[in-house]
Amino acid sequence: MSAPNIETIVSLSKRRGFVYPASEVYGGLGSSWDYGPLGVELANNIKKSWWSWLVYERDDIEGVDSSIIQNRLVWKYSGHEQTFHDPLVDCRTCKERFRLDKLQDVQCGNHPEVHPGDDKECSLTEAREFNLMFRTTMGAVSSDDDPSALAYLRPETAQGIFTNFANVLNTSRRKLPFGIAQIGKAFRNEVTPGNFIFRTREFEQMEVEYFVRPDEAAAAHQEWIDGFDAWINSIGISSSNLKHYEQTKEELAHYSERTVDILYRFFPEREDEDKQWDELMGIANRTDFDLRVHSKKPEDTEGKRINPDSTEDLSYFDPQTNERFYPYIIEPSIGVNRTLLAVMMDAYTEKTNEKGETRVILKLTPEMAPIKVAVLPLAKNNAEIVEMAKKLKHDLQPSMRAVYDDTGGIGKLYARQDEVGTPFCVTVDHDSLNDNAVTVRDRDTWEQDRVSMESLKEHLQKRLA
Ligand code: GAP
């Protein structure tokens, strides 16, 4: 089972402290969300898993953390100033604004039963291009539209990797093939954000730029697609809710030769099966576009430098073949926020207890679970039991995320931990004072085992591994 719709996750998130609406005390801010105590742990676990799989477990990836605000020329030569647009239309009747290419996904402002343009009263304007980059100004400027002070918040983390290609290559003494990984915030002034954290104007990306010889790019691309299928499964997302989508020639970004999207079933409630899926991530073969456009040497057909502003040449010299060339780049790019939503949706299950009550269980993998173990005293009025439980929590905490909770009866405490995905609850009871043992309850089976306190840490570590 997985969540029946995104709304179920919105409600669970607010109720249990995963995600809250941002600026809520002022009525919120369209499509902005804050991550609460459990949301930040889950997001950190996703990022840790990704980073450790790529940067630590492989031998060919280095990490970087580049600036959100870069020289404006980065965005000129990357093509974002010219091409990072969405086509917009306004409706003169309902006064709303829509993305021309998404009219079939939204509703008319006056007649929600139809799509904009489908009603004879709708009067749509001609489409115009709207650049999605957030603008800001750098330094103390006299006017807000001083062009010499114009800067952008990055719309993708990738460019900060391309501009550092030579730095990383030289300082880490790498040879092709190798990759650079980065996790960081990106900003897009989306025309139609929505569906909770699926599409927001501020989000976080995890991107790898993998540099290869041009003749090895196609095979490397396929390896990355297969590799990501496996990693996505490893964080608890089942293959039955995933599928691949090969972008058509018309859909490909200006830099891409081939892009395969991995889609997740974000909208299982939709009757039309085709509409249940949307992009979780994209894996692109960006060719040598990026390193060429940021380099000072390449020339156009008339012999003019394509980038007269660059001071570097980002080509690669292969000492084995004595060739100099611009490496091709394979780019797997995935959003932290969309991943978090998919992980929560896939882990969502319901189970009925012996009293006929329905309980929510978030079957997160132990690696993803925000809390690994909750230590609960059976009697919160018994000072000895409370002291023993608190000590146990502190003994476990250096090795695993542990919490202590005594704010309800044991049934309620178990239900609360099930709902946030805690794999194990440890209960300290009256017998514990004599036999130095505790009850370990399993989230998924609700089975209980008696375990000596001495071996508890090792017991839990084994089951969490
Ligand atoms: N560097 C390539 C790139 O940025 P993209 O397909 O535009 O490619 C990659 O973005 C991933 O970033 C998406 O697959 C998605 O997971 C995430 N993403 C993009 N826009 C987003 C948004 N507005 N809100 C949340 N996540 C977003």
Coordinates of C-alpha atoms in Angstrom, one line a residue, residues 41-371:
E41 CA 15.6 14.6 9.9
L42 CA 14.1 12.8 6.9
A43 CA 15.5 15.3 4.4
N44 CA 18.9 15.0 6.1
N45 CA 18.7 11.2 5.9
I46 CA 17.9 11.4 2.2
K47 CA 20.9 13.7 1.6
K48 CA 23.2 11.6 3.7
S49 CA 22.2 8.4 1.8
W50 CA 22.7 10.1 -1.6
W51 CA 26.1 11.6 -0.6
S52 CA 27.4 8.5 1.0
W53 CA 26.4 6.3 -1.9
L54 CA 28.1 8.6 -4.4
V55 CA 31.0 10.4 -2.7
Y56 CA 32.1 7.8 -0.2
E57 CA 31.2 4.4 -1.6
R58 CA 32.3 5.1 -5.2
D59 CA 35.9 6.0 -6.0
D60 CA 35.3 8.5 -8.8
I61 CA 33.2 11.3 -7.3
E62 CA 34.3 14.5 -5.4
G63 CA 31.9 16.9 -3.6
V64 CA 31.6 20.7 -3.9
D65 CA 29.4 23.4 -2.4
S66 CA 29.2 26.4 -4.8
S67 CA 27.6 29.9 -4.3
I68 CA 23.9 30.5 -4.8
I69 CA 24.7 33.9 -6.4
Q70 CA 27.2 33.6 -9.2
N71 CA 28.6 36.1 -11.7
R72 CA 25.7 37.1 -14.1
L73 CA 27.8 35.9 -17.0
V74 CA 27.4 32.3 -15.8
W75 CA 23.7 32.6 -16.6
K76 CA 24.4 34.4 -19.9
Y77 CA 26.6 31.7 -21.3
S78 CA 24.7 28.8 -19.8
G79 CA 21.8 29.9 -21.9
H80 CA 19.5 30.6 -18.9
E81 CA 19.1 34.4 -19.6
Q82 CA 18.0 33.6 -23.2
T83 CA 16.1 30.4 -22.8
F84 CA 15.0 29.6 -19.3
H85 CA 11.4 30.8 -20.0
D86 CA 7.9 29.5 -19.6
P87 CA 5.2 30.7 -22.1
L88 CA 2.5 32.6 -20.2
V89 CA -1.0 33.6 -21.1
D90 CA -3.5 35.8 -19.2
C91 CA -7.2 35.3 -19.2
R92 CA -9.0 38.6 -19.7
T93 CA -12.2 37.2 -18.2
C94 CA -11.1 35.5 -14.9
K95 CA -7.9 37.6 -14.7
E96 CA -5.8 34.6 -13.9
R97 CA -2.4 33.7 -15.4
F98 CA -1.5 30.3 -16.8
R99 CA 1.4 28.4 -18.4
L100 CA 0.4 27.8 -22.0
D101 CA 1.9 24.3 -22.0
K102 CA 0.0 23.3 -18.8
L103 CA -3.5 24.5 -19.6
Q104 CA -4.8 21.0 -19.5
D105 CA -3.5 20.5 -15.9
V106 CA -5.2 23.6 -14.4
Q107 CA -8.7 24.9 -13.9
C108 CA -10.4 28.0 -15.3
G109 CA -10.7 30.7 -12.6
N110 CA -14.5 31.2 -13.2
H111 CA -15.5 27.7 -14.2
P112 CA -13.3 25.1 -12.3
E113 CA -15.0 22.3 -14.2
V114 CA -13.1 23.2 -17.4
H115 CA -9.6 24.0 -18.4
P116 CA -8.7 27.6 -19.3
G117 CA -9.6 28.3 -22.9
D118 CA -12.1 25.4 -23.0
D119 CA -15.1 27.7 -22.1
K120 CA -16.4 30.1 -24.6
E121 CA -16.2 33.0 -22.0
C122 CA -12.5 32.5 -21.7
S123 CA -10.4 35.1 -23.5
L124 CA -6.8 34.2 -23.5
T125 CA -4.0 36.7 -24.5
E126 CA -1.2 35.8 -26.9
A127 CA 1.5 33.8 -25.1
R128 CA 4.6 35.7 -23.9
E129 CA 7.9 34.4 -22.5
F130 CA 8.5 34.7 -18.7
N131 CA 12.0 34.2 -17.4
L132 CA 12.0 31.9 -14.3
M133 CA 15.2 33.2 -12.7
F134 CA 14.7 35.2 -9.4
R135 CA 16.4 38.5 -9.8
T136 CA 18.2 40.4 -7.0
T137 CA 20.8 43.2 -6.8
M138 CA 24.4 42.9 -5.5
G139 CA 25.9 45.6 -3.3
A140 CA 24.8 49.1 -2.3
V141 CA 23.0 50.3 -5.5
S142 CA 21.3 53.6 -6.2
S143 CA 18.3 52.0 -7.9
D144 CA 16.8 48.5 -7.9
D145 CA 17.0 48.2 -11.7
D146 CA 20.6 49.2 -12.0
P147 CA 21.8 46.6 -14.6
S148 CA 25.4 46.6 -13.4
A149 CA 24.1 45.3 -10.0
L150 CA 21.7 42.7 -11.4
A151 CA 22.3 39.1 -10.1
Y152 CA 20.2 35.9 -10.0
L153 CA 19.5 33.3 -7.5
R154 CA 20.7 30.0 -9.1
P155 CA 18.0 28.0 -10.9
E156 CA 20.1 24.9 -10.8
T157 CA 23.2 23.9 -8.8
A158 CA 24.8 22.4 -11.9
Q159 CA 26.5 25.6 -13.2
G160 CA 28.6 26.0 -10.1
I161 CA 30.0 22.5 -10.9
F162 CA 30.9 23.3 -14.5
T163 CA 32.7 26.5 -13.7
N164 CA 34.8 24.6 -11.1
F165 CA 35.6 21.7 -13.4
A166 CA 39.3 22.8 -13.9
N167 CA 39.7 23.6 -10.2
V168 CA 38.5 20.2 -9.0
L169 CA 40.4 18.4 -11.8
N170 CA 43.6 20.0 -10.9
T171 CA 43.4 20.0 -7.1
S172 CA 42.1 16.4 -6.8
R173 CA 44.4 15.2 -9.7
R174 CA 41.6 13.3 -11.3
K175 CA 41.4 11.5 -14.7
L176 CA 38.3 10.9 -16.8
P177 CA 35.8 9.5 -16.0
F178 CA 35.0 11.2 -12.8
G179 CA 32.2 13.2 -11.3
I180 CA 31.4 16.1 -9.0
A181 CA 28.4 16.0 -6.7
Q182 CA 26.6 18.9 -5.0
I183 CA 23.6 19.4 -2.8
G184 CA 22.0 22.8 -2.5
K185 CA 19.1 25.2 -2.8
A186 CA 17.8 26.3 -6.2
F187 CA 15.2 28.9 -7.0
R188 CA 12.7 29.2 -9.9
N189 CA 9.9 31.7 -10.1
E190 CA 7.5 29.0 -11.2
V191 CA 4.3 30.2 -12.8
T192 CA 2.2 27.4 -11.5
P193 CA 3.8 26.0 -8.3
G194 CA 1.7 23.5 -6.3
N195 CA 0.9 20.0 -5.2
F196 CA 2.5 20.6 -1.8
I197 CA 6.3 20.3 -2.0
F198 CA 6.2 18.8 -5.5
R199 CA 6.7 22.1 -7.3
T200 CA 7.9 25.1 -5.2
R201 CA 9.8 28.3 -6.0
E202 CA 12.6 27.4 -3.5
F203 CA 13.8 23.8 -3.5
E204 CA 16.8 21.7 -3.0
Q205 CA 18.7 19.7 -5.6
M206 CA 21.1 16.8 -5.5
E207 CA 23.1 16.8 -8.7
V208 CA 26.0 14.9 -10.1
E209 CA 27.9 16.0 -13.2
Y210 CA 29.8 13.0 -14.5
F211 CA 32.6 13.8 -17.0
V212 CA 33.4 11.3 -19.7
R213 CA 35.0 10.8 -23.0
P214 CA 32.5 11.6 -25.8
D215 CA 32.6 8.0 -27.1
E216 CA 31.8 6.7 -23.6
A217 CA 28.9 9.0 -22.9
A218 CA 26.0 6.8 -24.2
A219 CA 27.1 3.8 -22.1
A220 CA 27.7 5.9 -19.0
H221 CA 24.3 7.5 -19.4
Q222 CA 22.6 4.1 -19.3
E223 CA 24.7 3.1 -16.2
W224 CA 23.6 6.1 -14.3
I225 CA 19.9 5.4 -15.2
D226 CA 20.2 1.9 -13.8
G227 CA 22.2 3.1 -10.8
F228 CA 19.6 5.6 -9.8
D229 CA 16.8 3.0 -10.1
A230 CA 18.7 0.9 -7.5
W231 CA 19.3 3.9 -5.2
I232 CA 15.7 5.0 -5.3
N233 CA 14.6 1.4 -4.4
S234 CA 17.2 1.4 -1.6
I235 CA 15.5 4.4 0.1
G236 CA 12.2 2.5 0.2
I237 CA 10.4 3.4 -3.0
S238 CA 9.0 0.4 -4.8
S239 CA 9.5 -0.3 -8.5
S240 CA 5.8 -0.6 -9.0
N241 CA 5.4 3.2 -8.4
L242 CA 8.3 4.1 -10.7
K243 CA 8.7 4.2 -14.5
H244 CA 11.0 5.8 -17.1
Y245 CA 10.1 8.4 -19.6
E246 CA 12.2 9.1 -22.6
Q247 CA 12.0 12.8 -23.5
T248 CA 11.0 13.6 -27.1
K249 CA 13.3 15.7 -29.3
E250 CA 10.9 18.7 -28.8
E251 CA 11.0 18.3 -25.0
L252 CA 14.8 18.1 -24.7
A253 CA 16.6 21.1 -23.1
H254 CA 18.9 23.1 -25.4
Y255 CA 22.0 21.3 -24.0
S256 CA 20.7 17.7 -24.0
E257 CA 21.2 14.9 -26.5
R258 CA 19.1 12.4 -24.5
T259 CA 17.2 12.7 -21.3
V260 CA 15.4 10.0 -19.4
D261 CA 13.1 11.0 -16.5
I262 CA 12.3 8.7 -13.7
L263 CA 8.7 9.2 -12.8
Y264 CA 6.9 8.5 -9.6
R265 CA 3.2 7.8 -9.1
F266 CA 2.5 11.1 -7.3
F267 CA -1.2 11.1 -8.2
P268 CA -2.6 7.5 -7.7
E269 CA -6.1 8.9 -7.2
R270 CA -6.4 10.0 -10.9
E271 CA -8.5 7.8 -13.0
D272 CA -6.4 8.2 -16.1
E273 CA -3.3 6.0 -15.5
D274 CA -1.1 8.2 -17.7
K275 CA -1.9 11.2 -15.4
Q276 CA -0.8 9.5 -12.2
W277 CA 2.9 10.0 -13.0
D278 CA 5.2 12.9 -12.7
E279 CA 8.9 13.6 -12.7
L280 CA 11.0 12.6 -9.7
M281 CA 14.3 13.1 -11.4
G282 CA 16.0 13.6 -14.8
I283 CA 19.2 12.0 -16.2
A284 CA 20.6 13.9 -19.1
N285 CA 23.4 13.5 -21.5
R286 CA 24.4 17.2 -21.7
T287 CA 27.1 16.5 -24.3
D288 CA 30.1 18.9 -24.3
F289 CA 27.8 21.9 -24.3
D290 CA 28.5 23.2 -20.8
L291 CA 32.3 23.0 -20.8
R292 CA 32.5 24.6 -24.3
V293 CA 30.2 27.5 -23.5
H294 CA 32.1 28.5 -20.4
S295 CA 35.5 28.2 -22.2
K296 CA 37.5 31.1 -23.8
K297 CA 38.7 29.1 -26.8
P298 CA 35.8 27.7 -28.9
E299 CA 34.9 29.7 -31.9
D300 CA 31.8 29.9 -34.1
T301 CA 31.7 29.1 -37.8
E302 CA 32.9 32.7 -38.5
G303 CA 35.9 32.3 -36.3
K304 CA 34.6 34.5 -33.5
R305 CA 35.0 33.3 -29.9
I306 CA 31.7 32.1 -28.5
N307 CA 32.6 33.3 -25.1
P308 CA 34.8 36.4 -25.1
D309 CA 34.3 36.9 -21.4
S310 CA 35.8 33.6 -20.1
T311 CA 39.4 33.6 -18.8
E312 CA 39.7 29.8 -18.8
D313 CA 39.7 26.9 -21.1
L314 CA 37.8 24.0 -19.7
S315 CA 39.1 21.3 -22.0
Y316 CA 40.8 18.1 -20.9
F317 CA 44.1 16.7 -22.0
D318 CA 44.2 12.9 -22.1
P319 CA 47.9 11.9 -21.5
Q320 CA 47.3 8.4 -22.8
T321 CA 46.0 9.4 -26.2
N322 CA 47.6 12.8 -26.4
E323 CA 44.2 14.3 -27.3
R324 CA 42.6 17.5 -26.0
F325 CA 38.8 17.7 -26.0
Y326 CA 35.8 18.9 -24.1
P327 CA 34.4 16.1 -22.0
Y328 CA 30.7 15.0 -22.3
I329 CA 28.6 15.3 -19.1
I330 CA 26.1 12.9 -17.8
E331 CA 23.8 14.6 -15.3
P332 CA 21.5 12.8 -12.8
S333 CA 19.6 15.5 -11.1
I334 CA 17.0 14.9 -8.3
G335 CA 15.1 17.1 -6.0
V336 CA 15.3 16.5 -2.2
N337 CA 11.8 17.7 -1.6
R338 CA 10.2 15.6 -4.3
T339 CA 12.2 12.6 -3.0
L340 CA 10.9 13.2 0.5
L341 CA 7.4 13.4 -0.8
A342 CA 7.8 10.1 -2.7
V343 CA 9.5 8.4 0.3
M344 CA 6.6 9.4 2.6
M345 CA 3.9 8.4 0.0
D346 CA 5.5 5.0 -0.6
A347 CA 5.9 4.3 3.2
Y348 CA 2.3 5.2 4.1
T349 CA 0.2 2.2 5.2
E350 CA -2.8 1.7 7.3
K351 CA -3.5 -1.3 9.7
T352 CA -6.5 -2.1 11.8
N353 CA -5.9 -3.1 15.4
E354 CA -7.8 -5.7 17.5
K355 CA -10.3 -3.0 18.6
G356 CA -11.1 -2.3 14.9
E357 CA -9.4 1.1 14.9
T358 CA -7.4 2.1 11.9
R359 CA -3.8 3.1 12.6
V360 CA -1.3 4.8 10.2
I361 CA 2.1 3.2 9.9
L362 CA 4.8 4.9 8.0
K363 CA 7.0 2.0 6.9
L364 CA 10.2 4.0 6.4
T365 CA 13.4 2.0 6.0
P366 CA 15.5 2.2 9.1
E367 CA 18.0 4.5 7.2
M368 CA 15.2 7.0 6.4
A369 CA 13.4 6.9 9.7
P370 CA 13.7 10.3 11.5
I371 CA 13.7 8.6 14.9

